[in-house]
PDB file of C-alpha atoms in Angstrom:
ATOM      1  CA  MET A 554      92.716 107.212 128.127  1.00  0.00           C
ATOM      2  CA  ILE A 555      94.025 110.000 125.928  1.00  0.00           C
ATOM      3  CA  ARG A 556      93.267 110.173 122.231  1.00  0.00           C
ATOM      4  CA  ALA A 557      95.730 111.637 119.726  1.00  0.00           C
ATOM      5  CA  ASN A 558      94.573 113.193 116.444  1.00  0.00           C
ATOM      6  CA  LEU A 559      97.508 112.635 114.106  1.00  0.00           C
ATOM      7  CA  LEU A 560      96.188 112.914 110.555  1.00  0.00           C
ATOM      8  CA  PRO A 561      94.620 115.709 108.492  1.00  0.00           C
ATOM      9  CA  ALA A 562      90.829 115.869 108.623  1.00  0.00           C
ATOM     10  CA  SER A 563      90.822 115.109 104.889  1.00  0.00           C
ATOM     11  CA  ALA A 564      92.752 111.841 105.320  1.00  0.00           C
ATOM     12  CA  PRO A 565      90.966 108.996 103.489  1.00  0.00           C
ATOM     13  CA  VAL A 566      91.426 106.496 106.335  1.00  0.00           C
ATOM     14  CA  PRO A 567      90.048 107.221 109.829  1.00  0.00           C
ATOM     15  CA  LEU A 568      92.735 106.590 112.438  1.00  0.00           C
ATOM     16  CA  SER A 569      92.283 106.675 116.207  1.00  0.00           C
ATOM     17  CA  VAL A 570      95.255 106.381 118.555  1.00  0.00           C
ATOM     18  CA  TRP A 571      94.789 106.043 122.297  1.00  0.00           C
ATOM     19  CA  LEU A 572      97.363 106.296 125.094  1.00  0.00           C
ATOM     20  CA  VAL A 573      96.603 104.196 128.186  1.00  0.00           C
ATOM     21  CA  ASP A 574      98.323 104.795 131.539  1.00  0.00           C
ATOM     22  CA  GLY A 575      98.526 101.611 133.576  1.00  0.00           C
ATOM     23  CA  ARG A 576      99.206 103.547 136.773  1.00  0.00           C
ATOM     24  CA  ARG A 577      95.877 105.337 136.501  1.00  0.00           C
ATOM     25  CA  ALA A 578      93.706 102.690 134.887  1.00  0.00           C
ATOM     26  CA  GLY A 579      95.368  99.470 136.021  1.00  0.00           C
ATOM     27  CA  ASP A 580      93.646  98.780 139.318  1.00  0.00           C
ATOM     28  CA  ARG A 581      90.171  99.232 137.852  1.00  0.00           C
ATOM     29  CA  ALA A 582      91.144  97.185 134.809  1.00  0.00           C
ATOM     30  CA  LEU A 583      92.290  94.339 137.063  1.00  0.00           C
ATOM     31  CA  ARG A 584      88.864  94.309 138.703  1.00  0.00           C
ATOM     32  CA  LEU A 585      87.149  94.239 135.299  1.00  0.00           C
ATOM     33  CA  ALA A 586      89.503  91.732 133.685  1.00  0.00           C
ATOM     34  CA  PRO A 587      87.846  88.462 134.854  1.00  0.00           C
ATOM     35  CA  GLY A 588      84.582  89.499 133.218  1.00  0.00           C
ATOM     36  CA  LEU A 589      86.037  90.967 130.016  1.00  0.00           C
ATOM     37  CA  LEU A 590      89.227  89.143 128.988  1.00  0.00           C
ATOM     38  CA  ASP A 591      89.292  85.703 127.402  1.00  0.00           C
ATOM     39  CA  GLY A 592      91.042  82.669 128.843  1.00  0.00           C
ATOM     40  CA  GLY A 593      94.305  83.191 126.985  1.00  0.00           C
ATOM     41  CA  GLN A 594      94.517  86.834 128.041  1.00  0.00           C
ATOM     42  CA  LEU A 595      93.832  85.918 131.662  1.00  0.00           C
ATOM     43  CA  GLU A 596      96.597  83.301 131.549  1.00  0.00           C
ATOM     44  CA  ARG A 597      99.062  85.854 130.195  1.00  0.00           C
ATOM     45  CA  LEU A 598      97.947  88.366 132.813  1.00  0.00           C
ATOM     46  CA  ALA A 599      98.535  85.879 135.626  1.00  0.00           C
ATOM     47  CA  ALA A 600     102.006  85.030 134.277  1.00  0.00           C
ATOM     48  CA  PHE A 601     103.420  88.512 134.897  1.00  0.00           C
ATOM     49  CA  ARG A 602     105.680  88.513 137.932  1.00  0.00           C
ATOM     50  CA  HIS A 603     105.493  92.248 138.671  1.00  0.00           C
ATOM     51  CA  ALA A 604     102.342  94.072 139.748  1.00  0.00           C
ATOM     52  CA  ALA A 605     103.119  97.052 137.508  1.00  0.00           C
ATOM     53  CA  ASP A 606     103.271  94.787 134.447  1.00  0.00           C
ATOM     54  CA  ARG A 607      99.933  93.196 135.372  1.00  0.00           C
ATOM     55  CA  ARG A 608      98.338  96.625 135.709  1.00  0.00           C
ATOM     56  CA  THR A 609      99.603  97.809 132.343  1.00  0.00           C
ATOM     57  CA  TYR A 610      98.589  94.592 130.564  1.00  0.00           C
ATOM     58  CA  ALA A 611      95.108  94.643 132.114  1.00  0.00           C
ATOM     59  CA  ALA A 612      94.610  98.329 131.360  1.00  0.00           C
ATOM     60  CA  ALA A 613      95.721  97.868 127.739  1.00  0.00           C
ATOM     61  CA  HIS A 614      93.585  94.839 126.961  1.00  0.00           C
ATOM     62  CA  VAL A 615      90.478  96.023 128.791  1.00  0.00           C
ATOM     63  CA  ALA A 616      90.752  99.329 126.931  1.00  0.00           C
ATOM     64  CA  LEU A 617      91.247  97.536 123.599  1.00  0.00           C
ATOM     65  CA  ARG A 618      88.133  95.429 124.108  1.00  0.00           C
ATOM     66  CA  ARG A 619      86.059  98.449 125.118  1.00  0.00           C
ATOM     67  CA  LEU A 620      87.211 100.489 122.123  1.00  0.00           C
ATOM     68  CA  LEU A 621      86.691  97.661 119.633  1.00  0.00           C
ATOM     69  CA  GLY A 622      83.345  96.759 121.167  1.00  0.00           C
ATOM     70  CA  ALA A 623      82.171 100.348 120.808  1.00  0.00           C
ATOM     71  CA  ARG A 624      83.329 100.415 117.174  1.00  0.00           C
ATOM     72  CA  LEU A 625      81.639  97.093 116.333  1.00  0.00           C
ATOM     73  CA  GLY A 626      78.511  97.449 118.442  1.00  0.00           C
ATOM     74  CA  LEU A 627      79.507  94.531 120.671  1.00  0.00           C
ATOM     75  CA  ALA A 628      79.915  94.047 124.383  1.00  0.00           C
ATOM     76  CA  PRO A 629      83.660  94.145 125.219  1.00  0.00           C
ATOM     77  CA  GLN A 630      83.656  90.511 126.330  1.00  0.00           C
ATOM     78  CA  ALA A 631      82.047  89.484 123.032  1.00  0.00           C
ATOM     79  CA  VAL A 632      84.996  90.699 120.930  1.00  0.00           C
ATOM     80  CA  ARG A 633      86.901  87.709 119.538  1.00  0.00           C
ATOM     81  CA  PHE A 634      90.412  87.735 118.117  1.00  0.00           C
ATOM     82  CA  THR A 635      92.151  85.708 115.454  1.00  0.00           C
ATOM     83  CA  ARG A 636      95.396  85.989 113.507  1.00  0.00           C
ATOM     84  CA  ARG A 637      96.083  86.489 109.842  1.00  0.00           C
ATOM     85  CA  PRO A 638      98.485  84.097 108.118  1.00  0.00           C
ATOM     86  CA  CYS A 639     102.087  85.085 108.717  1.00  0.00           C
ATOM     87  CA  ALA A 640     103.264  87.401 105.917  1.00  0.00           C
ATOM     88  CA  ASP A 641     106.620  85.619 105.906  1.00  0.00           C
ATOM     89  CA  CYS A 642     105.826  81.905 106.168  1.00  0.00           C
ATOM     90  CA  GLY A 643     102.032  81.653 105.925  1.00  0.00           C
ATOM     91  CA  GLY A 644     101.697  80.118 109.395  1.00  0.00           C
ATOM     92  CA  PRO A 645      98.759  80.926 111.719  1.00  0.00           C
ATOM     93  CA  HIS A 646     100.700  83.469 113.775  1.00  0.00           C
ATOM     94  CA  GLY A 647     100.486  86.669 111.741  1.00  0.00           C
ATOM     95  CA  ARG A 648      99.050  90.050 112.638  1.00  0.00           C
ATOM     96  CA  PRO A 649      96.162  89.837 115.150  1.00  0.00           C
ATOM     97  CA  GLU A 650      92.740  90.958 113.973  1.00  0.00           C
ATOM     98  CA  VAL A 651      89.130  90.974 115.108  1.00  0.00           C
ATOM     99  CA  ALA A 652      87.187  87.869 114.107  1.00  0.00           C
ATOM    100  CA  GLY A 653      84.390  89.067 111.843  1.00  0.00           C
ATOM    101  CA  GLY A 654      85.576  92.659 112.248  1.00  0.00           C
ATOM    102  CA  GLY A 655      85.388  93.559 108.563  1.00  0.00           C
ATOM    103  CA  ASP A 656      87.573  96.561 107.851  1.00  0.00           C
ATOM    104  CA  VAL A 657      88.275  97.335 111.524  1.00  0.00           C
ATOM    105  CA  ARG A 658      92.034  96.935 112.070  1.00  0.00           C
ATOM    106  CA  PHE A 659      93.945  97.486 115.297  1.00  0.00           C
ATOM    107  CA  SER A 660      97.380  97.407 116.840  1.00  0.00           C
ATOM    108  CA  LEU A 661      98.483  97.371 120.477  1.00  0.00           C
ATOM    109  CA  SER A 662     101.842  97.967 122.155  1.00  0.00           C
ATOM    110  CA  HIS A 663     102.845  98.400 125.781  1.00  0.00           C
ATOM    111  CA  SER A 664     106.053  99.267 127.582  1.00  0.00           C
ATOM    112  CA  GLY A 665     106.611 100.158 131.197  1.00  0.00           C
ATOM    113  CA  ASP A 666     103.495 101.859 132.562  1.00  0.00           C
ATOM    114  CA  LEU A 667     102.073 102.913 129.191  1.00  0.00           C
ATOM    115  CA  ALA A 668     100.209 101.284 126.324  1.00  0.00           C
ATOM    116  CA  LEU A 669      99.262 102.536 122.873  1.00  0.00           C
ATOM    117  CA  ILE A 670      96.250 101.387 120.839  1.00  0.00           C
ATOM    118  CA  ALA A 671      95.483 102.247 117.218  1.00  0.00           C
ATOM    119  CA  ILE A 672      92.253 101.485 115.347  1.00  0.00           C
ATOM    120  CA  ALA A 673      91.908 102.153 111.625  1.00  0.00           C
ATOM    121  CA  ALA A 674      90.146 100.961 108.479  1.00  0.00           C
ATOM    122  CA  GLU A 675      93.447  99.896 106.888  1.00  0.00           C
ATOM    123  CA  PRO A 676      96.434  97.893 108.193  1.00  0.00           C
ATOM    124  CA  VAL A 677      97.977  99.768 111.095  1.00  0.00           C
ATOM    125  CA  GLY A 678     100.832  99.294 113.546  1.00  0.00           C
ATOM    126  CA  VAL A 679     101.883 101.046 116.739  1.00  0.00           C
ATOM    127  CA  ASP A 680     104.880 100.814 119.001  1.00  0.00           C
ATOM    128  CA  ILE A 681     105.776 102.461 122.289  1.00  0.00           C
ATOM    129  CA  GLU A 682     109.091 101.979 124.073  1.00  0.00           C
ATOM    130  CA  ARG A 683     110.851 103.297 127.131  1.00  0.00           C
ATOM    131  CA  VAL A 684     114.105 105.065 126.307  1.00  0.00           C
ATOM    132  CA  PRO A 685     116.794 102.517 127.236  1.00  0.00           C
ATOM    133  CA  ALA A 686     120.163 102.878 128.909  1.00  0.00           C
ATOM    134  CA  ALA A 687     123.082 103.965 126.745  1.00  0.00           C
ATOM    135  CA  GLU A 688     124.484 100.437 126.449  1.00  0.00           C
ATOM    136  CA  THR A 689     121.187  99.011 125.191  1.00  0.00           C
ATOM    137  CA  ALA A 690     120.735 101.917 122.799  1.00  0.00           C
ATOM    138  CA  ALA A 691     124.183 101.274 121.341  1.00  0.00           C
ATOM    139  CA  SER A 692     123.264  97.638 120.680  1.00  0.00           C
ATOM    140  CA  VAL A 693     120.018  98.628 118.955  1.00  0.00           C
ATOM    141  CA  ALA A 694     121.854 101.192 116.811  1.00  0.00           C
ATOM    142  CA  GLU A 695     123.875  98.363 115.286  1.00  0.00           C
ATOM    143  CA  VAL A 696     120.749  96.865 113.658  1.00  0.00           C
ATOM    144  CA  LEU A 697     119.291 100.071 112.197  1.00  0.00           C
ATOM    145  CA  HIS A 698     119.536 101.319 108.618  1.00  0.00           C
ATOM    146  CA  PRO A 699     123.069 102.530 107.723  1.00  0.00           C
ATOM    147  CA  TYR A 700     121.835 106.117 107.297  1.00  0.00           C
ATOM    148  CA  GLU A 701     120.229 105.964 110.748  1.00  0.00           C
ATOM    149  CA  ALA A 702     123.443 104.590 112.235  1.00  0.00           C
ATOM    150  CA  ALA A 703     125.353 107.483 110.656  1.00  0.00           C
ATOM    151  CA  GLU A 704     122.897 110.006 112.098  1.00  0.00           C
ATOM    152  CA  LEU A 705     123.340 108.506 115.549  1.00  0.00           C
ATOM    153  CA  ALA A 706     127.122 108.555 115.304  1.00  0.00           C
ATOM    154  CA  ALA A 707     126.979 112.293 114.615  1.00  0.00           C
ATOM    155  CA  LEU A 708     124.948 112.997 117.776  1.00  0.00           C
ATOM    156  CA  PRO A 709     126.325 113.739 121.236  1.00  0.00           C
ATOM    157  CA  ALA A 710     126.306 110.559 123.298  1.00  0.00           C
ATOM    158  CA  ASP A 711     123.654 111.807 125.709  1.00  0.00           C
ATOM    159  CA  LEU A 712     121.150 112.343 122.861  1.00  0.00           C
ATOM    160  CA  ARG A 713     121.580 108.941 121.241  1.00  0.00           C
ATOM    161  CA  PRO A 714     119.252 106.809 123.420  1.00  0.00           C
ATOM    162  CA  ALA A 715     116.218 108.989 122.664  1.00  0.00           C
ATOM    163  CA  ALA A 716     117.105 109.114 118.959  1.00  0.00           C
ATOM    164  CA  VAL A 717     117.540 105.333 118.793  1.00  0.00           C
ATOM    165  CA  THR A 718     114.142 104.861 120.427  1.00  0.00           C
ATOM    166  CA  ARG A 719     112.461 107.217 117.961  1.00  0.00           C
ATOM    167  CA  ALA A 720     113.903 105.265 115.043  1.00  0.00           C
ATOM    168  CA  TRP A 721     113.023 101.906 116.558  1.00  0.00           C
ATOM    169  CA  THR A 722     109.393 102.748 117.332  1.00  0.00           C
ATOM    170  CA  ARG A 723     108.831 104.072 113.799  1.00  0.00           C
ATOM    171  CA  LYS A 724     110.383 100.948 112.335  1.00  0.00           C
ATOM    172  CA  GLU A 725     108.520  98.498 114.543  1.00  0.00           C
ATOM    173  CA  ALA A 726     105.181 100.271 114.044  1.00  0.00           C
ATOM    174  CA  TYR A 727     105.644  99.962 110.274  1.00  0.00           C
ATOM    175  CA  LEU A 728     106.732  96.310 110.416  1.00  0.00           C
ATOM    176  CA  LYS A 729     103.834  95.411 112.708  1.00  0.00           C
ATOM    177  CA  GLY A 730     101.452  97.116 110.316  1.00  0.00           C
ATOM    178  CA  THR A 731     102.741  95.183 107.323  1.00  0.00           C
ATOM    179  CA  GLY A 732     102.439  91.937 109.251  1.00  0.00           C
ATOM    180  CA  THR A 733     106.059  90.963 108.668  1.00  0.00           C
ATOM    181  CA  GLY A 734     107.220  92.051 112.117  1.00  0.00           C
ATOM    182  CA  LEU A 735     110.885  91.573 112.885  1.00  0.00           C
ATOM    183  CA  SER A 736     111.216  88.762 110.349  1.00  0.00           C
ATOM    184  CA  ARG A 737     112.120  91.631 107.986  1.00  0.00           C
ATOM    185  CA  SER A 738     115.590  92.996 108.651  1.00  0.00           C
ATOM    186  CA  THR A 739     115.559  96.262 110.582  1.00  0.00           C
ATOM    187  CA  THR A 740     118.478  97.473 108.456  1.00  0.00           C
ATOM    188  CA  LEU A 741     116.357  97.739 105.300  1.00  0.00           C
ATOM    189  CA  ASP A 742     113.931 100.611 105.899  1.00  0.00           C
ATOM    190  CA  TYR A 743     115.093 104.174 106.519  1.00  0.00           C
ATOM    191  CA  LEU A 744     112.727 106.170 108.753  1.00  0.00           C
ATOM    192  CA  GLY A 745     115.211 108.486 110.446  1.00  0.00           C
ATOM    193  CA  THR A 746     116.320 109.250 113.990  1.00  0.00           C
ATOM    194  CA  GLY A 747     115.460 112.957 114.128  1.00  0.00           C
ATOM    195  CA  PRO A 748     112.555 114.764 115.793  1.00  0.00           C
ATOM    196  CA  THR A 749     110.202 113.778 112.930  1.00  0.00           C
ATOM    197  CA  PRO A 750     110.202 110.798 110.537  1.00  0.00           C
ATOM    198  CA  ALA A 751     112.581 111.467 107.664  1.00  0.00           C
ATOM    199  CA  ALA A 752     110.873 109.148 105.194  1.00  0.00           C
ATOM    200  CA  HIS A 753     107.710 107.127 104.670  1.00  0.00           C
ATOM    201  CA  PRO A 754     107.717 103.639 103.138  1.00  0.00           C
ATOM    202  CA  GLN A 755     105.799 103.424  99.866  1.00  0.00           C
ATOM    203  CA  ASP A 756     102.026 103.539 100.420  1.00  0.00           C
ATOM    204  CA  TRP A 757     102.444 104.006 104.179  1.00  0.00           C
ATOM    205  CA  THR A 758     102.315 107.005 106.492  1.00  0.00           C
ATOM    206  CA  VAL A 759     104.346 107.064 109.702  1.00  0.00           C
ATOM    207  CA  ARG A 760     103.669 109.498 112.532  1.00  0.00           C
ATOM    208  CA  ASP A 761     105.319 110.004 115.899  1.00  0.00           C
ATOM    209  CA  VAL A 762     102.932 110.050 118.857  1.00  0.00           C
ATOM    210  CA  SER A 763     103.472 112.530 121.679  1.00  0.00           C
ATOM    211  CA  VAL A 764     104.005 110.549 124.901  1.00  0.00           C
ATOM    212  CA  PRO A 765     105.461 111.357 128.348  1.00  0.00           C
ATOM    213  CA  ASP A 766     109.176 111.995 128.789  1.00  0.00           C
ATOM    214  CA  GLY A 767     111.239 108.838 128.903  1.00  0.00           C
ATOM    215  CA  TYR A 768     109.230 107.155 126.152  1.00  0.00           C
ATOM    216  CA  ALA A 769     108.916 107.294 122.369  1.00  0.00           C
ATOM    217  CA  ALA A 770     106.020 106.071 120.244  1.00  0.00           C
ATOM    218  CA  ALA A 771     104.917 105.890 116.620  1.00  0.00           C
ATOM    219  CA  VAL A 772     102.031 104.762 114.448  1.00  0.00           C
ATOM    220  CA  ALA A 773     102.087 103.562 110.836  1.00  0.00           C
ATOM    221  CA  VAL A 774      99.009 103.205 108.631  1.00  0.00           C
ATOM    222  CA  ALA A 775      98.697 101.833 105.118  1.00  0.00           C
ATOM    223  CA  PHE A 776      98.002 104.883 103.006  1.00  0.00           C
ATOM    224  CA  ALA A 777      99.955 107.871 101.766  1.00  0.00           C
ATOM    225  CA  VAL A 778      99.196 111.399 102.978  1.00  0.00           C
ATOM    226  CA  GLU A 779     100.105 113.952 100.318  1.00  0.00           C
ATOM    227  CA  ASP A 780     100.595 116.819 102.773  1.00  0.00           C
ATOM    228  CA  ARG A 781     103.290 115.592 105.139  1.00  0.00           C
ATOM    229  CA  SER A 782     104.040 118.996 106.605  1.00  0.00           C
ATOM    230  CA  ARG A 783     102.028 117.970 109.657  1.00  0.00           C
ATOM    231  CA  THR A 784     104.362 115.109 110.540  1.00  0.00           C
ATOM    232  CA  THR A 785     105.369 116.503 113.927  1.00  0.00           C
ATOM    233  CA  ARG A 786     106.030 114.674 117.139  1.00  0.00           C
ATOM    234  CA  GLY A 787     104.752 117.444 119.389  1.00  0.00           C
ATOM    235  CA  GLY A 788     101.963 118.576 117.102  1.00  0.00           C
ATOM    236  CA  ALA A 789      99.453 115.863 117.864  1.00  0.00           C
ATOM    237  CA  HIS A 790      96.380 117.431 119.441  1.00  0.00           C
ATOM    238  CA  LEU A 791      95.500 115.554 122.621  1.00  0.00           C
ATOM    239  CA  ALA A 792      92.001 115.477 123.995  1.00  0.00           C
ATOM    240  CA  SER A 793      90.521 113.600 126.932  1.00  0.00           C
ATOM    241  CA  ALA A 794      88.472 110.628 125.799  1.00  0.00           C
ATOM    242  CA  ARG A 795      85.076 109.918 127.265  1.00  0.00           C
TER     243      ARG A 795
END
């Protein structure tokens, strides 16, 4: 795993973001999975048709349990999950959280061979996506904020897929963090398509996460950072995690 340090040292909310590579960690995670994952996770793991998807899922969820267990002083297999009430309808399918985890919040996203995990003391959301083909990117652009759509229209065609993916990951990270998810229209919040987020929703901070070429990723956490000059996609310091 690789850990990204994305916030100033003076930030009031500790935030840890970890990048997991299913190609490197997947085979070992598959061996560990029967002893660490719960029944529902094992069912979802078995349902994947492609070996690469099974590796990424296993690597992501084994890593999540190990990180949360270390934070809570629990064995990874002892970590239990529940869901908050849905922010939109109140149903029992809202944002996942740790049962009895107190102020430990987390978010998990995976796409292709990579997964992203965030752990914080406030509501947090992450998203990672592979840059799609031009046709898919054009479809996604139609459901972005009007300002974002205008920015995309002004770009050369070959730059639009990456820009769409940047905007989408910022938006989805924020919506996952709030607990509303995609029940809130993706046309409402302007976060920008450029190399760094152009705006932050009120009382939230959004950061891009540096990930391998062909992907984009972002994290959103529920507090405002006064000094936003450090909001840089490439500026996240990466260090090997032990």
